[in-house]
XYZ file of C-alpha atoms in Angstrom:
628
model
C -0.130 -0.112 -0.224
C 3.033 2.669 0.826
C 4.138 1.866 -2.749
C 0.810 2.219 -4.220
C 0.339 5.737 -2.589
C 3.641 6.927 -3.207
C 2.830 5.577 -7.237
C -0.445 7.550 -6.806
C 1.219 10.760 -5.645
C 4.006 10.870 -8.749
C 1.340 10.529 -11.059
C -0.919 13.526 -9.401
C 2.528 15.756 -9.687
C 2.938 14.489 -13.038
C -0.749 15.706 -13.928
C -0.186 19.039 -12.299
C 2.585 19.736 -13.314
C 1.131 19.314 -16.995
C -1.635 21.476 -16.160
C 0.663 23.968 -14.933
C 2.513 23.867 -18.211
C -0.336 23.975 -20.543
C -1.507 27.139 -18.511
C 1.552 28.745 -18.392
C 2.197 28.124 -21.702
C -1.790 29.242 -23.124
C -1.366 32.603 -21.289
C 2.085 33.158 -22.346
C 0.644 32.848 -26.366
C -2.517 34.952 -25.749
C -0.505 37.817 -24.300
C 2.343 37.809 -26.810
C -0.424 37.836 -29.333
C -2.532 40.530 -27.761
C 0.600 42.283 -27.527
C 2.463 42.194 -30.829
C -0.995 42.990 -33.759
C 0.258 45.271 -36.158
C -1.353 48.528 -35.983
C -2.737 49.447 -39.407
C -1.451 52.912 -40.348
C 1.551 52.422 -38.171
C 4.415 53.422 -40.954
C 7.615 55.515 -40.255
C 8.881 57.666 -42.831
C 11.954 55.582 -43.646
C 13.155 51.962 -44.922
C 10.895 49.161 -45.274
C 12.627 46.064 -43.479
C 11.965 42.609 -44.789
C 13.564 40.287 -42.308
C 13.306 37.051 -44.390
C 13.566 34.900 -41.245
C 12.661 31.719 -42.734
C 11.395 30.496 -46.376
C 9.118 32.010 -49.327
C 6.347 29.694 -49.697
C 2.869 29.874 -52.016
C 1.045 29.234 -48.875
C 1.926 29.476 -45.322
C 0.987 26.639 -43.426
C -0.689 26.686 -39.861
C 1.199 26.006 -36.981
C 0.611 22.624 -34.787
C 0.384 23.995 -30.686
C 0.452 20.383 -29.629
C 3.441 19.896 -31.729
C 5.190 23.459 -30.689
C 4.291 22.684 -27.118
C 6.206 19.340 -26.835
C 8.929 20.080 -28.411
C 9.154 23.620 -27.201
C 9.213 25.215 -30.735
C 8.253 28.572 -31.866
C 6.872 28.976 -35.470
C 8.777 28.750 -38.342
C 9.158 31.464 -40.101
C 7.023 31.063 -43.682
C 6.464 34.107 -45.986
C 3.837 34.325 -48.105
C 5.626 34.806 -51.759
C 2.731 36.840 -53.056
C 3.066 38.688 -49.711
C 6.630 39.694 -50.197
C 6.300 40.701 -53.824
C 2.999 43.169 -53.168
C 4.988 44.698 -50.081
C 7.523 45.773 -52.033
C 5.737 46.967 -55.284
C 3.457 49.077 -52.621
C 7.228 50.738 -51.546
C 7.858 52.030 -54.760
C 4.928 54.520 -55.176
C 4.795 55.586 -51.306
C 6.769 58.311 -50.620
C 7.205 57.237 -46.593
C 9.763 54.604 -47.756
C 12.794 55.813 -49.004
C 14.300 52.371 -49.375
C 13.703 48.878 -49.327
C 16.169 46.306 -47.135
C 15.922 42.756 -47.171
C 17.583 40.783 -44.325
C 18.733 37.687 -45.627
C 20.869 36.429 -42.867
C 18.226 33.433 -41.598
C 16.910 33.050 -45.323
C 16.335 29.263 -45.555
C 15.192 29.685 -49.443
C 12.622 29.983 -52.014
C 11.576 28.489 -55.268
C 12.933 30.377 -58.464
C 9.599 31.577 -59.712
C 8.835 33.529 -56.320
C 12.157 34.615 -56.758
C 11.585 35.635 -60.000
C 8.723 37.452 -58.919
C 9.981 38.963 -55.889
C 12.896 40.393 -58.109
C 10.743 41.896 -60.785
C 9.257 43.888 -57.727
C 12.844 45.097 -56.380
C 13.208 46.210 -60.164
C 10.409 48.250 -59.896
C 11.516 50.147 -56.660
C 14.863 50.843 -58.047
C 13.333 52.182 -61.306
C 11.322 54.570 -58.983
C 14.814 56.059 -57.960
C 14.676 54.306 -54.357
C 17.926 52.040 -53.283
C 17.574 48.256 -52.701
C 19.624 46.912 -50.137
C 20.289 43.016 -49.053
C 22.108 41.696 -46.245
C 23.475 38.067 -45.619
C 26.585 36.395 -43.971
C 26.366 33.771 -46.605
C 24.409 33.809 -50.040
C 23.737 30.591 -51.509
C 21.774 30.088 -55.242
C 18.258 31.888 -53.919
C 19.872 34.727 -51.985
C 22.275 35.511 -54.572
C 19.071 35.610 -57.121
C 17.731 38.240 -55.227
C 20.758 40.042 -54.212
C 21.176 40.551 -57.837
C 18.171 42.663 -58.567
C 19.692 45.032 -55.277
C 21.372 48.151 -55.810
C 23.549 47.374 -52.903
C 24.120 43.708 -52.186
C 26.166 43.968 -48.831
C 28.014 40.268 -47.297
C 29.683 40.262 -44.044
C 33.520 40.205 -44.066
C 33.123 36.437 -42.239
C 30.345 35.758 -44.767
C 30.974 34.899 -48.698
C 28.215 33.695 -52.084
C 28.172 30.376 -53.475
C 26.478 29.264 -56.308
C 25.972 25.226 -56.451
C 23.248 25.151 -59.159
C 20.656 22.817 -59.522
C 20.966 18.883 -58.933
C 22.134 16.951 -56.755
C 22.205 12.902 -55.448
C 19.376 11.030 -54.537
C 19.270 7.970 -52.295
C 18.181 3.989 -53.836
C 16.880 1.991 -51.044
C 16.829 -1.216 -53.121
C 20.630 -2.772 -51.151
C 18.717 -2.143 -47.778
C 15.684 -3.638 -48.813
C 17.143 -6.433 -50.270
C 19.244 -6.679 -47.180
C 16.397 -7.418 -44.643
C 14.528 -9.180 -47.679
C 11.309 -6.538 -47.878
C 9.769 -7.053 -51.179
C 8.643 -3.990 -53.361
C 5.722 -4.550 -55.594
C 5.702 -1.614 -58.147
C 2.684 -0.948 -60.416
C 3.282 2.072 -62.818
C 2.492 3.172 -66.279
C 5.074 5.823 -68.205
C 8.471 5.172 -69.314
C 9.982 8.564 -66.975
C 7.947 7.605 -64.141
C 10.962 7.261 -61.554
C 9.398 8.275 -58.492
C 9.606 4.310 -58.014
C 13.383 3.536 -59.034
C 15.025 4.091 -55.526
C 12.719 0.975 -54.381
C 13.777 -1.345 -57.297
C 17.180 -0.298 -58.611
C 20.386 1.009 -57.161
C 20.933 3.845 -59.870
C 19.320 5.893 -61.695
C 17.615 4.392 -65.048
C 18.798 5.729 -68.537
C 15.352 7.294 -68.764
C 15.640 9.020 -65.620
C 18.559 10.320 -66.327
C 18.334 11.551 -69.732
C 15.120 13.613 -68.377
C 17.073 15.011 -65.469
C 20.116 16.011 -67.703
C 17.358 17.710 -69.888
C 15.107 19.197 -66.984
C 18.302 20.712 -65.061
C 19.906 21.908 -67.964
C 17.178 23.852 -69.174
C 16.629 25.242 -65.502
C 20.639 26.406 -65.216
C 20.242 28.332 -68.239
C 17.247 30.231 -67.484
C 18.960 30.794 -63.468
C 22.137 32.006 -65.528
C 20.197 34.495 -67.726
C 18.283 35.785 -65.434
C 21.479 36.739 -63.223
C 23.043 37.945 -66.236
C 19.812 40.435 -66.957
C 19.695 41.882 -63.580
C 23.526 42.129 -62.632
C 25.540 42.066 -66.244
C 28.798 42.447 -64.382
C 28.099 39.170 -62.283
C 30.606 36.726 -63.360
C 29.899 32.890 -61.619
C 32.023 30.609 -64.253
C 34.635 30.095 -62.207
C 33.179 29.641 -59.430
C 30.797 27.171 -60.481
C 32.869 25.437 -62.885
C 36.193 24.973 -60.470
C 35.270 25.881 -57.199
C 38.263 24.428 -55.223
C 40.106 27.003 -57.712
C 38.077 29.882 -57.601
C 38.327 29.275 -53.428
C 42.094 29.149 -53.523
C 42.372 31.956 -56.145
C 41.119 34.373 -53.714
C 42.919 32.437 -50.342
C 39.786 31.390 -49.071
C 38.134 34.633 -48.258
C 34.503 33.818 -50.002
C 33.249 37.378 -49.197
C 36.434 39.001 -51.075
C 35.564 36.410 -53.843
C 31.839 37.027 -54.450
C 32.637 40.646 -54.345
C 35.526 40.620 -57.546
C 33.291 37.632 -59.165
C 30.118 41.049 -59.380
C 27.852 38.736 -56.899
C 27.790 41.456 -54.314
C 28.913 45.076 -53.458
C 29.760 45.663 -50.400
C 31.578 43.721 -47.408
C 30.704 45.030 -43.917
C 29.325 44.104 -41.098
C 26.048 44.266 -39.596
C 26.864 47.573 -37.660
C 28.488 49.143 -40.833
C 24.984 47.820 -43.203
C 22.927 49.295 -40.498
C 24.829 52.685 -40.211
C 24.634 52.567 -44.589
C 21.141 52.439 -43.864
C 20.587 55.388 -41.531
C 22.541 57.483 -43.785
C 20.088 56.813 -46.468
C 16.926 57.044 -44.954
C 17.306 58.655 -41.105
C 18.366 57.690 -37.597
C 15.257 55.754 -35.925
C 14.180 56.061 -32.510
C 13.842 52.749 -31.681
C 16.406 50.511 -29.691
C 16.469 47.671 -31.700
C 17.765 49.422 -34.561
C 19.814 52.623 -35.705
C 17.353 53.760 -38.738
C 13.597 54.354 -39.198
C 11.600 51.518 -40.757
C 8.596 49.698 -41.147
C 8.265 45.811 -40.652
C 6.647 43.865 -43.472
C 3.734 43.193 -40.877
C 2.546 46.602 -40.053
C 3.339 47.616 -43.863
C 0.683 44.561 -45.110
C -1.455 45.642 -42.291
C -1.392 49.380 -43.259
C -1.894 48.342 -47.191
C -5.020 46.008 -46.921
C -6.084 44.034 -50.497
C -8.603 45.948 -52.609
C -11.864 44.349 -52.185
C -13.761 46.716 -54.865
C -15.168 45.669 -58.331
C -15.833 42.408 -59.472
C -14.608 39.098 -57.683
C -11.829 37.129 -59.198
C -11.494 33.796 -57.085
C -8.188 32.277 -56.494
C -7.944 28.934 -55.164
C -4.230 27.770 -53.731
C -3.029 24.196 -54.533
C 0.292 23.882 -52.779
C 2.377 21.479 -51.102
C 1.834 17.662 -51.626
C -1.563 16.395 -52.862
C -3.039 14.525 -49.946
C -6.227 12.986 -48.989
C -8.427 14.676 -46.810
C -8.587 17.958 -44.916
C -4.766 19.105 -44.663
C -3.487 22.295 -44.796
C -2.874 24.931 -45.806
C 0.721 23.877 -47.066
C -0.518 20.979 -48.006
C -3.431 20.469 -50.575
C -5.527 18.308 -48.995
C -8.354 16.898 -51.789
C -11.353 17.394 -49.497
C -10.396 20.693 -48.357
C -9.937 22.140 -51.457
C -13.173 20.874 -53.063
C -14.891 21.715 -50.439
C -13.536 25.801 -50.479
C -14.306 25.673 -54.215
C -17.759 24.130 -53.914
C -18.672 26.449 -51.326
C -17.616 29.725 -53.269
C -19.906 27.885 -56.084
C -22.551 27.955 -54.146
C -22.405 31.636 -53.269
C -21.875 32.595 -56.503
C -20.223 35.838 -56.204
C -17.264 34.815 -58.206
C -16.485 36.137 -61.906
C -13.656 33.711 -62.512
C -11.715 31.319 -61.117
C -7.432 31.229 -60.837
C -6.152 27.921 -59.861
C -2.720 28.446 -58.126
C -0.602 25.606 -58.462
C 2.878 24.933 -56.589
C 2.948 21.124 -56.387
C 4.616 18.207 -57.196
C 1.784 15.985 -56.836
C 0.578 13.170 -54.560
C -2.759 11.120 -54.408
C -4.019 10.194 -57.475
C -7.920 10.193 -55.768
C -7.428 13.736 -54.171
C -6.178 14.978 -57.365
C -9.119 13.718 -59.117
C -11.350 15.059 -56.485
C -10.167 18.827 -56.949
C -10.273 18.539 -60.681
C -13.876 17.386 -60.599
C -14.747 20.412 -58.454
C -12.439 22.736 -60.746
C -14.694 21.475 -63.431
C -17.852 22.137 -62.053
C -16.945 25.736 -62.370
C -16.478 25.329 -66.355
C -19.780 23.415 -66.200
C -21.281 26.696 -64.915
C -20.184 28.618 -67.709
C -17.305 30.755 -65.251
C -13.833 30.841 -66.950
C -10.891 28.688 -65.102
C -7.418 30.088 -65.697
C -4.404 28.117 -64.300
C -1.500 29.871 -63.158
C 1.748 27.726 -62.336
C 4.642 28.475 -59.779
C 7.438 26.781 -59.337
C 6.012 22.943 -59.621
C 2.635 21.731 -61.117
C 3.574 18.094 -61.513
C 1.641 15.031 -61.783
C -1.247 15.363 -59.528
C -0.839 18.992 -59.653
C -0.873 19.216 -63.383
C -4.179 16.855 -63.147
C -5.823 20.044 -61.567
C -4.411 22.412 -64.113
C -6.244 19.934 -66.889
C -9.730 21.883 -67.119
C -8.405 25.287 -67.664
C -9.294 27.278 -70.051
C -5.495 28.447 -70.364
C -2.691 27.715 -68.640
C -0.067 30.291 -67.502
C 3.519 29.298 -66.227
C 6.964 30.638 -66.133
C 10.223 29.234 -68.029
C 11.446 27.968 -64.538
C 8.198 26.289 -63.789
C 8.585 22.468 -63.636
C 5.456 20.227 -64.911
C 4.104 17.603 -66.816
C 5.048 14.317 -65.461
C 1.680 12.716 -66.430
C 1.799 8.996 -64.937
C 0.497 6.996 -62.568
C 1.685 4.449 -59.698
C 1.584 2.423 -56.948
C 4.067 1.023 -54.705
C 3.262 -1.651 -51.527
C 5.880 -3.888 -49.801
C 5.583 -7.243 -48.450
C 7.643 -8.554 -45.445
C 7.133 -12.586 -45.910
C 10.788 -13.365 -46.724
C 11.452 -10.628 -43.781
C 9.449 -12.640 -41.437
C 10.836 -15.881 -42.376
C 14.190 -15.191 -41.715
C 12.721 -14.853 -37.951
C 11.144 -18.153 -38.113
C 7.757 -16.846 -38.836
C 5.488 -18.575 -41.538
C 2.504 -18.222 -43.201
C -0.411 -20.374 -44.125
C -4.133 -19.455 -45.426
C -7.533 -20.490 -46.287
C -9.475 -18.408 -49.040
C -12.881 -18.273 -50.393
C -11.615 -16.159 -53.446
C -8.528 -15.435 -54.943
C -8.599 -12.078 -53.102
C -9.266 -12.899 -49.819
C -7.075 -11.720 -47.304
C -5.241 -9.910 -50.163
C -3.080 -7.953 -50.441
C -1.164 -9.393 -47.301
C 1.739 -7.665 -46.618
C 2.937 -10.087 -44.262
C 2.306 -13.133 -46.040
C 2.737 -12.410 -49.606
C 1.101 -10.728 -52.425
C -1.028 -13.065 -54.792
C -0.248 -12.811 -58.581
C -3.803 -11.943 -58.864
C -3.635 -9.126 -56.498
C -0.743 -7.767 -58.349
C -2.438 -7.924 -61.695
C -5.772 -6.305 -60.469
C -3.201 -3.632 -59.287
C -1.349 -2.907 -62.478
C -4.960 -2.947 -64.680
C -6.345 -0.148 -61.812
C -2.663 1.996 -62.089
C -3.398 1.549 -66.170
C -6.736 2.719 -65.915
C -6.100 5.466 -63.858
C -2.888 6.570 -66.395
C -5.511 6.581 -69.157
C -7.922 8.227 -67.836
C -5.397 10.914 -66.671
C -4.401 11.419 -70.248
C -7.955 11.990 -71.746
C -8.560 14.355 -69.139
C -5.250 15.919 -70.058
C -6.608 15.495 -73.676
C -9.897 16.601 -73.337
C -8.367 19.718 -71.588
C -6.095 20.784 -74.150
C -8.487 19.877 -77.122
C -6.070 17.537 -78.868
C -5.882 13.756 -79.375
C -4.626 11.323 -76.303
C -2.365 10.200 -78.924
C -0.009 13.817 -78.733
C -0.900 13.766 -75.080
C 0.491 10.162 -74.707
C 3.901 11.252 -76.744
C 4.606 13.904 -74.140
C 3.226 12.277 -71.084
C 4.831 9.001 -70.021
C 5.813 10.189 -66.501
C 8.041 12.929 -68.245
C 8.790 15.936 -66.474
C 9.171 19.358 -68.588
C 10.633 22.901 -67.932
C 7.706 25.753 -68.332
C 9.651 26.421 -71.117
C 9.858 22.872 -72.765
C 6.083 22.800 -71.906
C 4.903 25.561 -73.409
C 6.581 24.129 -76.922
C 4.798 20.882 -76.528
C 1.339 22.580 -75.525
C 1.062 21.513 -72.256
C 1.290 25.315 -71.292
C -0.303 28.177 -73.197
C 1.845 31.282 -72.043
C 4.204 32.458 -69.671
C 2.922 34.861 -67.152
C 2.489 35.107 -63.083
C 0.121 35.022 -61.086
C -0.940 38.621 -62.045
C -1.302 38.083 -65.931
C -3.332 35.084 -64.680
C -5.823 37.326 -62.772
C -5.784 39.921 -65.753
C -6.577 37.246 -68.249
C -9.548 35.805 -66.143
C -10.927 39.106 -65.963
C -10.565 40.198 -69.164
C -12.278 36.587 -70.226
C -15.048 37.489 -67.581
C -15.688 40.601 -68.800
C -14.832 42.783 -65.866
C -11.479 43.953 -67.007
C -12.545 47.475 -65.727
C -13.104 46.708 -62.036
C -12.152 43.637 -59.822
C -9.949 42.102 -56.998
C -8.606 38.850 -56.623
C -10.395 36.870 -53.499
C -8.259 34.036 -52.184
C -10.632 30.798 -51.109
C -8.958 29.877 -47.960
C -10.107 28.075 -45.032
C -10.703 29.819 -41.790
C -7.861 30.077 -39.395
C -8.234 28.117 -35.924
C -7.607 30.634 -33.244
C -4.707 28.621 -31.740
C -3.373 29.371 -35.237
C -4.178 32.935 -35.016
C -3.025 33.475 -31.795
C 0.859 31.497 -32.812
C 0.894 33.597 -36.216
C 0.783 36.586 -33.890
C 3.143 35.457 -31.714
C 5.202 34.855 -34.245
C 5.237 38.316 -35.709
C 5.592 39.420 -32.140
C 8.930 37.544 -31.959
C 9.822 39.004 -35.432
C 9.464 42.544 -34.019
C 11.829 41.637 -31.004
C 14.644 40.410 -32.548
C 14.154 42.477 -35.997
C 18.068 42.851 -37.108
C 19.040 40.322 -34.292
C 19.289 36.259 -33.452
C 21.287 33.884 -35.098
C 22.427 33.892 -38.536
C 23.623 31.214 -41.334
C 27.572 31.331 -42.366
C 28.732 29.072 -44.848
C 28.750 25.870 -42.264
C 25.325 26.294 -40.894
C 24.088 26.646 -44.360
C 25.657 22.976 -45.196
C 24.381 21.748 -41.870
C 20.823 23.171 -43.241
C 20.876 21.154 -46.224
C 22.430 18.000 -44.891
C 19.058 18.523 -42.484
C 16.994 18.760 -45.666
C 18.310 15.904 -47.669
C 17.972 13.451 -44.519
C 14.419 14.464 -43.984
C 13.736 13.940 -47.650
C 15.226 10.571 -47.772
C 12.993 9.778 -44.609
C 9.770 11.028 -46.536
C 10.817 8.697 -49.408
C 10.834 5.418 -46.995
C 7.686 6.888 -45.365
C 5.838 6.908 -48.739
C 6.575 3.606 -49.462
C 5.433 2.239 -46.077
C 2.657 4.283 -46.215
C -0.090 2.627 -48.105
C -1.425 6.217 -49.424
C -2.919 4.347 -52.632
C -2.157 5.364 -56.175
C 0.125 8.313 -56.950
C 0.681 10.719 -59.493
C 3.820 12.357 -57.752
C 7.122 13.828 -59.555
C 10.055 12.689 -57.470
C 12.800 14.294 -59.817
C 10.865 17.641 -59.324
C 13.079 20.238 -57.490
C 11.318 20.821 -53.997
C 10.374 24.544 -52.971
C 11.445 25.768 -49.584
C 8.844 25.219 -47.135
C 7.481 22.325 -49.501
C 7.882 19.440 -47.205
C 7.037 16.122 -47.709
C 3.257 15.497 -46.256
C 4.297 12.452 -43.968
C 2.641 9.004 -44.704
C 0.885 6.817 -42.599
C 3.627 4.333 -40.567
C 1.091 1.207 -41.117
C 3.696 -1.312 -42.089
C 6.793 0.517 -41.181
C 6.470 -0.346 -37.920
C 7.248 -4.064 -38.625
C 10.674 -2.898 -40.519
C 11.582 -0.263 -37.836
C 11.450 -3.370 -35.221
C 13.549 -5.461 -37.342
C 16.150 -2.986 -38.002
C 16.302 -1.919 -34.052
C 17.147 -5.325 -33.661
C 20.174 -5.653 -35.616
């Protein structure tokens, strides 16, 4: 009894501590949120400061309160590309803004289409006669692209700029699966549908290598052309062809090397950079920075989007396409279809723009969204597709019903193909003395059996269903593009194309950003004289709003402060991303998520994290691995 009382007291103490912790967390978040809300109209005469403490994404995700509470995390910085680009453009014509400052010290990356849009906005500010300054300790490819549009690009003396270019390695798991005798049953259509290759091959197939070489070559040439146009004096040839020799030629001083290559203009630490801005815009009264400034959140709050004129709806399909209500940040098929159907019932939209930044995912969810989009066309409402960084596989499927498809040269699209993958563990279990016997009423009884083995009849059924789904996918594209299915078949087969290639082969109609797609939609709807964009979005939960405000409050508190990335820190961050992607690949095989229309060869934009798969059968593999 004494022991039982002690255990009971311990459990009560743990319960009380958890309740107290949650109360402290709740009131802490509530206080921070209420004390940090932006005040509309509070704009200082000085600089617009955009502290990119995180990634630029198409659609910001809602923070998970439970995960944050358990891990003791604050929300990861995510900045919607359209907000950043709009904020910069507005600064061009506002007399209160004397300069635009982009602090890239903690910038974790963005897709190239988003960077192009922001770069064009920076050019507009410079054309208006205002300086645009950037600062970072280390500029990688993403930062270099932004800095190319700056009138003054600064780098810390201990930093530099390194251009790596697109591409890299991918992991193949066949050897690991063979070692533990795990069978990967693959059902696919498409010569180039390379998503399943890591599970059945030990290296890239010739068609996949051909595809990736052509794709990366196109993307790389487009990127270099953009840098040359924005900053003609830049010379990255030596840096990218002989990086070791280039580093030796500058005695390892990457900052000086970046300046000599024309990628940056000035070398100086943060104090010197801040002093330069104060010289341009005037001193500030706040203690955090020595120059007058307005932060991004306050600037956007002071400049809300117009709601005048006819409404052009914009539905955002960003991240992995998944079943259910996932998102924002991932495209849950049920959530997106629900938003579309609700707006259609209300009947206020004159046209619909489908904004896509997704490598695809669930074929079922993709079809769910495509049907919801097609209901607009059946009502006679113009539908226009606007592709951002990636619109491939299921991401292209949802664009197929559009009357016109806009993309940009850097967009990655296509990958019209379908696959399914199911692991089975009968040989693995046999090593440990576990065998299987069965009694079946039909050949499909108990199938697919991932522990006892998948029968030939089941495999034939799965392959037939994948082939049927592929035929429907090709038919949908052919109908939407108004061309024979045979022509689509020739450019389908799971192959990935750049925006430039896609325009040539007819998968894309014309180049243009989201604004161009909106303007075209308004013209098609007959409301070009007066319209506004109405983004169809899920309502944020109270927790999400509070945590978002907490993040904004933290941004105000640490403006210009905090840990920054140097070269070693950047390498470590990329290493974590690579490990995360490898883990996601294994999760996808084990998740049992049904037929997929997904592009594994597509470059993953910052913030476009793979959606975690349900780890049903992976528990067995995890247990086996842990026992080795």
